[in-house]
PDB file of C-alpha atoms in Angstrom:
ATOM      1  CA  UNK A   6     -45.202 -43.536 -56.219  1.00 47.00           C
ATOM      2  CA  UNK A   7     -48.143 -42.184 -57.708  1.00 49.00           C
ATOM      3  CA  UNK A   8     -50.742 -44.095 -59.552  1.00 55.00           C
ATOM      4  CA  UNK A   9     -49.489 -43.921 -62.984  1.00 60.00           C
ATOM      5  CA  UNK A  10     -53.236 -45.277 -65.100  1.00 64.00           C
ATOM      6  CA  UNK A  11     -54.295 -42.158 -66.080  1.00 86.00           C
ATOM      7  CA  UNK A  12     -51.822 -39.441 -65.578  1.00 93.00           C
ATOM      8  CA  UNK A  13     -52.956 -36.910 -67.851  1.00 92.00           C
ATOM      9  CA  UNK A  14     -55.744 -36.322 -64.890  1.00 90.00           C
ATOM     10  CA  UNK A  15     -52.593 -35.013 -62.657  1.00 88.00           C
ATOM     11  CA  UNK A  16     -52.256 -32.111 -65.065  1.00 89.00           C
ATOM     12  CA  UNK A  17     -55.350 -29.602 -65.408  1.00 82.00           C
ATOM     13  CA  UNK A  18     -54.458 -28.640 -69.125  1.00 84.00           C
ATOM     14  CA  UNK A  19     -54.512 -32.195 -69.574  1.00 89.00           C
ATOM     15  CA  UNK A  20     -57.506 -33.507 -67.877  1.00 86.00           C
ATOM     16  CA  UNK A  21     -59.723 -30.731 -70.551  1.00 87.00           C
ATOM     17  CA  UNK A  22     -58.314 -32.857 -73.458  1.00 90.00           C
ATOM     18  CA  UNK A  23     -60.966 -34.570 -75.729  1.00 91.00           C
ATOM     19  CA  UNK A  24     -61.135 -38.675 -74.952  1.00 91.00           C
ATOM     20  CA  UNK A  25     -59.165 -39.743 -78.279  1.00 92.00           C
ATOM     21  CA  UNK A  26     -56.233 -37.145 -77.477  1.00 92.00           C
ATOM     22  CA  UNK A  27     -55.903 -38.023 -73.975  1.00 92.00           C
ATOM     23  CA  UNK A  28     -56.157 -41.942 -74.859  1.00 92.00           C
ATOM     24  CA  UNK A  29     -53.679 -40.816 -77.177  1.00 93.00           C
ATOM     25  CA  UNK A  30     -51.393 -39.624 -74.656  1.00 93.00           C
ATOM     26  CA  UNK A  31     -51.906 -42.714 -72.160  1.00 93.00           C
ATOM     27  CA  UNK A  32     -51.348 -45.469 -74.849  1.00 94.00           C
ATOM     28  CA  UNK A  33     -47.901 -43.834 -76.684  1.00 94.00           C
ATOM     29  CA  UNK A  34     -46.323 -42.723 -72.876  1.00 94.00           C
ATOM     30  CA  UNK A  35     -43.860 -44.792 -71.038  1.00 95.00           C
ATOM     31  CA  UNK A  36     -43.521 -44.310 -67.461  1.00 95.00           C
ATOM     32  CA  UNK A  37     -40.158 -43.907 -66.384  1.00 95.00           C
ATOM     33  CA  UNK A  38     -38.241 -44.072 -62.628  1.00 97.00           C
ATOM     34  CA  UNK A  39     -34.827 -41.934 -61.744  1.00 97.00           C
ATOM     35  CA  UNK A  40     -33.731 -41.903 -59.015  1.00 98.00           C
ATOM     36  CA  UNK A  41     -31.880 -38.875 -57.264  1.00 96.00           C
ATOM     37  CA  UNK A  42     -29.110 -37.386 -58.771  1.00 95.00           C
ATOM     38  CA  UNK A  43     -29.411 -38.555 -62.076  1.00 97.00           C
ATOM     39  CA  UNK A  44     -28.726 -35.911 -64.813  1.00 96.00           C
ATOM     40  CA  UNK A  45     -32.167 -36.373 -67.065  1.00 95.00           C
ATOM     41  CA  UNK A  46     -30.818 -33.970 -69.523  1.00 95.00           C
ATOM     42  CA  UNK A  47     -27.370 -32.116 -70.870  1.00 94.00           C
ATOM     43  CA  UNK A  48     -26.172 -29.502 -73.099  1.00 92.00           C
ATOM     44  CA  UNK A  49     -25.677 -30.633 -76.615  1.00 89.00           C
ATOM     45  CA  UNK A  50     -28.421 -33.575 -75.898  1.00 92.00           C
ATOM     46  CA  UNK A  51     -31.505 -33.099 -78.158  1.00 93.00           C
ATOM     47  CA  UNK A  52     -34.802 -34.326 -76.362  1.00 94.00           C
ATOM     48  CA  UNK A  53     -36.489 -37.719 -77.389  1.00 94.00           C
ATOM     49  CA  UNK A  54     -39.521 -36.915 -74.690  1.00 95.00           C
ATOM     50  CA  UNK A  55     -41.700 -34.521 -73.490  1.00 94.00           C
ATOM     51  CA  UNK A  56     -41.521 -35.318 -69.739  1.00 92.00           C
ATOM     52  CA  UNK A  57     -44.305 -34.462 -67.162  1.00 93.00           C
ATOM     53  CA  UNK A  58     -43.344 -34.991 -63.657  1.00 95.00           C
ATOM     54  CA  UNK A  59     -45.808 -37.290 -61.606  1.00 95.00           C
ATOM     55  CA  UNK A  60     -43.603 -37.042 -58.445  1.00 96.00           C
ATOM     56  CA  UNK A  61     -40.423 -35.534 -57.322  1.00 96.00           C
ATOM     57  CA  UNK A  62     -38.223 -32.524 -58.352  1.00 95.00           C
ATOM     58  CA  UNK A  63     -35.835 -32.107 -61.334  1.00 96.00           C
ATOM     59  CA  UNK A  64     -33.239 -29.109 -60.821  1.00 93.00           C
ATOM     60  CA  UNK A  65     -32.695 -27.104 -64.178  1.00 93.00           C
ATOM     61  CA  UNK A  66     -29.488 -25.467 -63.770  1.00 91.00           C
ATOM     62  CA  UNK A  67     -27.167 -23.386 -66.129  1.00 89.00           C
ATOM     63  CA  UNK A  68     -23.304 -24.053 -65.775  1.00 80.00           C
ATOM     64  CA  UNK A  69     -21.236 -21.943 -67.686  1.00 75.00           C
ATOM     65  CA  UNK A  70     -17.688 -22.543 -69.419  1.00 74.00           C
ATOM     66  CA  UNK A  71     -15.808 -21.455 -66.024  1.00 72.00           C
ATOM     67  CA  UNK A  72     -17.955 -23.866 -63.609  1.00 72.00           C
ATOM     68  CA  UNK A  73     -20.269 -21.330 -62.562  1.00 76.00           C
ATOM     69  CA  UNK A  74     -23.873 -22.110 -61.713  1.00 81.00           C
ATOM     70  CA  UNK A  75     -26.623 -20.591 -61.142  1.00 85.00           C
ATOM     71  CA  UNK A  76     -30.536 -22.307 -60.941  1.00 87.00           C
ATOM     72  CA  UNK A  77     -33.234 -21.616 -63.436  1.00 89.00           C
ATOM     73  CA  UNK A  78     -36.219 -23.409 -61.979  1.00 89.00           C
ATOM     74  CA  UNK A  79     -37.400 -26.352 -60.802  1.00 90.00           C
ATOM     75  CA  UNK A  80     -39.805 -29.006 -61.925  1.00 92.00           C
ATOM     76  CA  UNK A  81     -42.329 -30.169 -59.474  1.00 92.00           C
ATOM     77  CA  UNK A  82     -45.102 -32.866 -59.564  1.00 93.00           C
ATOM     78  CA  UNK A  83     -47.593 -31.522 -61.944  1.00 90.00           C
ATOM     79  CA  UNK A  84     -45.862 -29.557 -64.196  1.00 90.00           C
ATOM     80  CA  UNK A  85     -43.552 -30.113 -67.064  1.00 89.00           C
ATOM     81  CA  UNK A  86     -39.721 -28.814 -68.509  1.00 89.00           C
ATOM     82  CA  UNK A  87     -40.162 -25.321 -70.356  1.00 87.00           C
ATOM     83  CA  UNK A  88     -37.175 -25.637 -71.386  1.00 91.00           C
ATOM     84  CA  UNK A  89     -37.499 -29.288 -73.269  1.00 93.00           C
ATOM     85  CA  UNK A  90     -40.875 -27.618 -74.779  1.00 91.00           C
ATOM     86  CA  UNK A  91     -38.401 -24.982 -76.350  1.00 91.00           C
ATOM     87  CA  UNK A  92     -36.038 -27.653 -77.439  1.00 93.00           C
ATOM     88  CA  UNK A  93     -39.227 -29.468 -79.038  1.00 93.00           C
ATOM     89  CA  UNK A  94     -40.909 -26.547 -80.957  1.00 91.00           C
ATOM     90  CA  UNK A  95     -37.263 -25.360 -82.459  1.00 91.00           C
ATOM     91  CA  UNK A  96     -35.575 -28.847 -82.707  1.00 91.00           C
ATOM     92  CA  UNK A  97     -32.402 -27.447 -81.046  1.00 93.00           C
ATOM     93  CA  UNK A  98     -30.057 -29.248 -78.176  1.00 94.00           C
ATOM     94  CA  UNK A  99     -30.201 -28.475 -74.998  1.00 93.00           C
ATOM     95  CA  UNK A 100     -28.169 -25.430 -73.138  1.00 90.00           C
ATOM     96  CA  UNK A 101     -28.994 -26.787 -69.459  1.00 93.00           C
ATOM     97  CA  UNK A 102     -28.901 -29.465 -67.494  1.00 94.00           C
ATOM     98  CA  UNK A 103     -31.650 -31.517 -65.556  1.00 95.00           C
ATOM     99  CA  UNK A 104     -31.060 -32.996 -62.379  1.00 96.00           C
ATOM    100  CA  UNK A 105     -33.357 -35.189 -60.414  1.00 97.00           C
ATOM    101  CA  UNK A 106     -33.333 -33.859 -56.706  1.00 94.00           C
ATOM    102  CA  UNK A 107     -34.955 -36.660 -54.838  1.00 96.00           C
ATOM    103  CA  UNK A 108     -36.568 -40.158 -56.709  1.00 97.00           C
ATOM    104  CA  UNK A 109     -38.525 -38.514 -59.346  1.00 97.00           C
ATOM    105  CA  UNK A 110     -41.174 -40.571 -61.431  1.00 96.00           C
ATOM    106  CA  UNK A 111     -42.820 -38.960 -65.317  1.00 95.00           C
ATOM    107  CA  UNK A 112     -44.535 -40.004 -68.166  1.00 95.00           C
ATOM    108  CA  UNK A 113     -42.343 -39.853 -71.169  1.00 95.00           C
ATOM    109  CA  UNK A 114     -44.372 -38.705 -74.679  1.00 95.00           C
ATOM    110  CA  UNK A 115     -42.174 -39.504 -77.597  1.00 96.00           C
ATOM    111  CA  UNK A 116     -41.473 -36.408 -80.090  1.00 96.00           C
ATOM    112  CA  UNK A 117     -43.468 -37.859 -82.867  1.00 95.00           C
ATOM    113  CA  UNK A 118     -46.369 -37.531 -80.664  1.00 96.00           C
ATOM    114  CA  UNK A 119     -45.805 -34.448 -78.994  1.00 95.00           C
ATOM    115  CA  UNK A 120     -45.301 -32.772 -82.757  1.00 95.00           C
ATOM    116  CA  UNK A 121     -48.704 -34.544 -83.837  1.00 94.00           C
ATOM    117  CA  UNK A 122     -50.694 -33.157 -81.060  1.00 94.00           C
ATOM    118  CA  UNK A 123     -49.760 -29.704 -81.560  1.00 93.00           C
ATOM    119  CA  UNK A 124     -49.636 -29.426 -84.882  1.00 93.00           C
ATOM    120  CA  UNK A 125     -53.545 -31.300 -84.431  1.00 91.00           C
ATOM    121  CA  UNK A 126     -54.821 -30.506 -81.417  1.00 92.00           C
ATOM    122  CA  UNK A 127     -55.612 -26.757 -80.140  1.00 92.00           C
ATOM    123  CA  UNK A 128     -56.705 -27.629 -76.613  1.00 91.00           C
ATOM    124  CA  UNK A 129     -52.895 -29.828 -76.322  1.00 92.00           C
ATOM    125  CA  UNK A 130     -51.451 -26.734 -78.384  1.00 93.00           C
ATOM    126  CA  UNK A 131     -53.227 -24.126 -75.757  1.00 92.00           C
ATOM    127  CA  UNK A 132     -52.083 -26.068 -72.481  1.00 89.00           C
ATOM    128  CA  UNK A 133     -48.402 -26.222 -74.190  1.00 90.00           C
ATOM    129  CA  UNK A 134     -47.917 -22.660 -74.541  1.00 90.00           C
ATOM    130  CA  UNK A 135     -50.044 -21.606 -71.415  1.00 89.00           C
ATOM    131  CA  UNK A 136     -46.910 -23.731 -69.018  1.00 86.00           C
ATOM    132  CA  UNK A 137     -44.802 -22.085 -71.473  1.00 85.00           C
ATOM    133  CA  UNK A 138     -45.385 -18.615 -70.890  1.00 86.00           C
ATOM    134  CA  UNK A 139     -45.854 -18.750 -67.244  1.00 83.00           C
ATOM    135  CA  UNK A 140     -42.320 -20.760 -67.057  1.00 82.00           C
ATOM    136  CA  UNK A 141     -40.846 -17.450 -69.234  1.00 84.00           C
ATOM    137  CA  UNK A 142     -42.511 -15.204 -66.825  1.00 84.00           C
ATOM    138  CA  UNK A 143     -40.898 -16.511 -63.925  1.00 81.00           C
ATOM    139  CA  UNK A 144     -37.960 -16.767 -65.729  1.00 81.00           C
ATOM    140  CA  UNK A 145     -37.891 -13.034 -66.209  1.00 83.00           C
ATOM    141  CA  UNK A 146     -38.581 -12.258 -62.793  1.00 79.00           C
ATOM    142  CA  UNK A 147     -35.469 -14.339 -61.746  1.00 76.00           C
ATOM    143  CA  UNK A 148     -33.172 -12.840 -64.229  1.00 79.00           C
ATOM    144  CA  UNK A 149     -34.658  -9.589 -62.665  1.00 75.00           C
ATOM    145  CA  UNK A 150     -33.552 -10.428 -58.978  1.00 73.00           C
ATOM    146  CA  UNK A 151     -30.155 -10.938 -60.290  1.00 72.00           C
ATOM    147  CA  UNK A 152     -29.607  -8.269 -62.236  1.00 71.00           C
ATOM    148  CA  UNK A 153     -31.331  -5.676 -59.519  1.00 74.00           C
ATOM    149  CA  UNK A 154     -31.648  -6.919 -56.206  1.00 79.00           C
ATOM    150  CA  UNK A 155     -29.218  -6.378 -53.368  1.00 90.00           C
ATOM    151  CA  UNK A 156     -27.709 -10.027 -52.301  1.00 91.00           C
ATOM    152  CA  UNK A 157     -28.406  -9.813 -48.290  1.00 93.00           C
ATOM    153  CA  UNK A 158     -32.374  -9.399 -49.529  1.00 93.00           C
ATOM    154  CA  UNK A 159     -31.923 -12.375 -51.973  1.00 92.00           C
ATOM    155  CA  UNK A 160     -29.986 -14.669 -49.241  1.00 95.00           C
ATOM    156  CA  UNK A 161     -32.651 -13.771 -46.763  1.00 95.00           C
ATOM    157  CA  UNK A 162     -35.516 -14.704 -49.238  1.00 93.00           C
ATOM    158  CA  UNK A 163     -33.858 -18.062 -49.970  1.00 93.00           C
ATOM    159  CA  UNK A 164     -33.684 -19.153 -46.800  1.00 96.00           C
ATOM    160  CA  UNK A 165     -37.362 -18.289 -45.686  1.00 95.00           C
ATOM    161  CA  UNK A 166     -38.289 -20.210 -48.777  1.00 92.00           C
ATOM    162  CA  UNK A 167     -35.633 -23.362 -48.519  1.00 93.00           C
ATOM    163  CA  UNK A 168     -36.733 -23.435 -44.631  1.00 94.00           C
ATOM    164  CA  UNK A 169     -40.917 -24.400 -45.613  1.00 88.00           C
ATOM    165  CA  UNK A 170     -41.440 -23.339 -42.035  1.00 90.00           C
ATOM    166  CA  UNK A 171     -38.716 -25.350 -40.332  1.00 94.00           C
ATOM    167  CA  UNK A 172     -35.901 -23.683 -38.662  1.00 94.00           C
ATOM    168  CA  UNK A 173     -32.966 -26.286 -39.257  1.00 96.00           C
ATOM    169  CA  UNK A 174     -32.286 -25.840 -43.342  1.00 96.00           C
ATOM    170  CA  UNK A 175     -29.778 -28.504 -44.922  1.00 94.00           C
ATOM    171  CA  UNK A 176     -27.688 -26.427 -47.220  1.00 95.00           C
ATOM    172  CA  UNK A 177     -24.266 -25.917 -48.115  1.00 94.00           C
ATOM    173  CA  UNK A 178     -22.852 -22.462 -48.896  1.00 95.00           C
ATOM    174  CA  UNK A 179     -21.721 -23.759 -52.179  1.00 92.00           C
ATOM    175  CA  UNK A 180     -25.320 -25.094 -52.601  1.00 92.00           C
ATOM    176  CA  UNK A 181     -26.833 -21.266 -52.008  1.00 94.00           C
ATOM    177  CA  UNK A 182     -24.288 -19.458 -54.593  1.00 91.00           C
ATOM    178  CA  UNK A 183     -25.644 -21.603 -57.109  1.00 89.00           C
ATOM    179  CA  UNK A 184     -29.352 -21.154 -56.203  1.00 89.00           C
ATOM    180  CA  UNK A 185     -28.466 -17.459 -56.157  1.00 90.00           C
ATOM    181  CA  UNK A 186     -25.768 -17.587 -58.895  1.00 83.00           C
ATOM    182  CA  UNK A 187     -23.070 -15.951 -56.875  1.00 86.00           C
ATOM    183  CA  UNK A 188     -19.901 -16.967 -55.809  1.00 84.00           C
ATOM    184  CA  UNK A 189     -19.706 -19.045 -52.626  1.00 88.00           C
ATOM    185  CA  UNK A 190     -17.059 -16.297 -50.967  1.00 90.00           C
ATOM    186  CA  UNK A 191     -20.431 -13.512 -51.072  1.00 91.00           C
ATOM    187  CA  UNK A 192     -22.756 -15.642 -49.628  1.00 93.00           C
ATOM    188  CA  UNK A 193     -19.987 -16.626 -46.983  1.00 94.00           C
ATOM    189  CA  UNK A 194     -19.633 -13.067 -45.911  1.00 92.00           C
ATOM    190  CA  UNK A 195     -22.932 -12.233 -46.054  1.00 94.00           C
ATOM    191  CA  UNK A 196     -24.061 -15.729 -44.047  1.00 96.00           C
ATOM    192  CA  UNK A 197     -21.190 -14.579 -41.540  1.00 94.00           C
ATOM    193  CA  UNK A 198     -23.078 -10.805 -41.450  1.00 93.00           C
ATOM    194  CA  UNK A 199     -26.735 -12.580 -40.845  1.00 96.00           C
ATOM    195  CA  UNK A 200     -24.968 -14.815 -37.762  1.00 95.00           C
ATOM    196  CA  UNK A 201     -23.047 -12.024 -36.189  1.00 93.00           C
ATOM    197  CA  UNK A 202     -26.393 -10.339 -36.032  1.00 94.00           C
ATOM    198  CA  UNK A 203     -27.832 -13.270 -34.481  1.00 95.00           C
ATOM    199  CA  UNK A 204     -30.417 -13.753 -36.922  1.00 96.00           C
ATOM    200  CA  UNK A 205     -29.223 -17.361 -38.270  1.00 96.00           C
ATOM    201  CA  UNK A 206     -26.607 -19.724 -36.502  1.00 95.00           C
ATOM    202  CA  UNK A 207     -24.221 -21.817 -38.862  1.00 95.00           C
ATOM    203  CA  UNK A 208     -22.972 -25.677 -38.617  1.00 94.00           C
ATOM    204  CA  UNK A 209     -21.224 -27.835 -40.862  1.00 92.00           C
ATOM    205  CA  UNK A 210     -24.053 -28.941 -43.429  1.00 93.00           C
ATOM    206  CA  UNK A 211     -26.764 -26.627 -42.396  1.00 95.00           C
ATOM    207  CA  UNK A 212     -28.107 -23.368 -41.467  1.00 96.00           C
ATOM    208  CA  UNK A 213     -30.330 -22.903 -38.065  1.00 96.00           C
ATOM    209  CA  UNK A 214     -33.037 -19.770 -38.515  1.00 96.00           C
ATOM    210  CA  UNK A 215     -32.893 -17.710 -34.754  1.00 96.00           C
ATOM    211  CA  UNK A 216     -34.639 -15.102 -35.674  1.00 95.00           C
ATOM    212  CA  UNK A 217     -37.014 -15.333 -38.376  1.00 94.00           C
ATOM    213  CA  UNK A 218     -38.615 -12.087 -38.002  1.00 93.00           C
ATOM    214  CA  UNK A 219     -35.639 -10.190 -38.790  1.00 94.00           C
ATOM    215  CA  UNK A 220     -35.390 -12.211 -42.547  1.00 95.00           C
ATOM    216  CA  UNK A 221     -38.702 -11.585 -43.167  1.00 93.00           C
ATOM    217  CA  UNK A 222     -38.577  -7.894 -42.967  1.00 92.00           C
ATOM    218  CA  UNK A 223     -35.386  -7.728 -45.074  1.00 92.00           C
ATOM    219  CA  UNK A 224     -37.141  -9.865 -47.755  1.00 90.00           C
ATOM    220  CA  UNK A 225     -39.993  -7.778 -47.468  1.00 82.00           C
ATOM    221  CA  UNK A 226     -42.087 -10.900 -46.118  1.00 51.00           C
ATOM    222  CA  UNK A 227     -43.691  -8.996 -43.728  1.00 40.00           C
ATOM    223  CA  UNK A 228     -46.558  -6.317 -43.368  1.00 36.00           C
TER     224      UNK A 228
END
């Protein structure tokens, strides 16, 4: 894990802070371990923390009153949870969850503190709502692909981007309706469409890429 003695410096918006704000920061954080699979937060849970991620990958996930899910965003090392910021700044609950995908370390700054800082500080106040409104940006672009774009274009996007250059991708179809928030019978059929055109081969557990040239230029990857 990641050398936890001065983590602000992980996070550029951070590392700008004056000395007593950033001491500030260091001396009122706890540093906390979860490993995977662990739900950090819940609907109807009100956060305690603002969390920024040192290492790992938290899963923020909407599940509606019928079971189905569909992924917001993820958390990566580096960043921190739009969505507990919003929680924060409007003391409401929760309406997602947060999962930890692998071991995930952060630095947990009590409420008290964060309210403090950006009620006192415009450089903590400015790095706050700068993650903040990229975070809504992407968020708007995803709720854009799901309104608008066709599904075969979305599936064939996902797996260029779950692959990272590898052909072999561990996945589950149930696993890709909820990154794509569809149901798992339309990503069947259209997994079944991509394999009969030889593009992808299919195995219990996982999804082998054949022909990755083919994927690109349906997601538009290419030139």
């Amino acid at each position: 894990m990641t050398d936890t003695h001065e983590w602000v410096e992980r996070f550029p918006g951070l590392s700008r802070l004056e000395p007593p704000i950033k001491q500030l920061l260091l001396s009122r954080s706890a540093i906390i371990d979860v490993p995977a699979g662990v739900m950090l937060f819940g609907p109807g849970n009100s956060p305690e923390n603002m969390l920024f991620l040192l290492d790992g990958t938290v899963r923020v996930q909407q599940v509606s009153d019928t079971g189905h899910e569909i992924v917001l965003y993820r958390i990566h090392a580096g960043q921190s949870c739009v969505l507990t910021t919003a929680c924060l700044l409007a003391y409401e609950n929760y309406s997602a969850e947060g999962i930890s995908e692998t071991a995930v370390q952060a630095a947990a700054v009590p409420r008290a503190v964060f309210d403090d800082l950006v009620a006192q500080s415009k450089s903590f106040r400015d790095f706050v709502f700068a993650a903040f409104s990229k975070r809504i940006t992407d968020l708007f672009l995803m709720i854009d692909e799901v309104a608008f774009q066709r599904m075969d274009v979305r599936l064939a996007d996902k797996l260029l981007d779950l692959s990272d250059g590898q052909d072999v991708i561990t996945t589950t179809h149930q696993k890709l309706s909820v990154e794509l928030g569809t149901a798992r019978e339309v990503i069947s059929r259209q997994l079944q469409e991509f394999q009969r055109r030889a593009w992808i081969e299919q195995a219990r557990g996982s999804v082998t890429i054949l022909d990755r040239a083919q994927l690109e230029r349906l997601a538009d990857h290419g030139s």
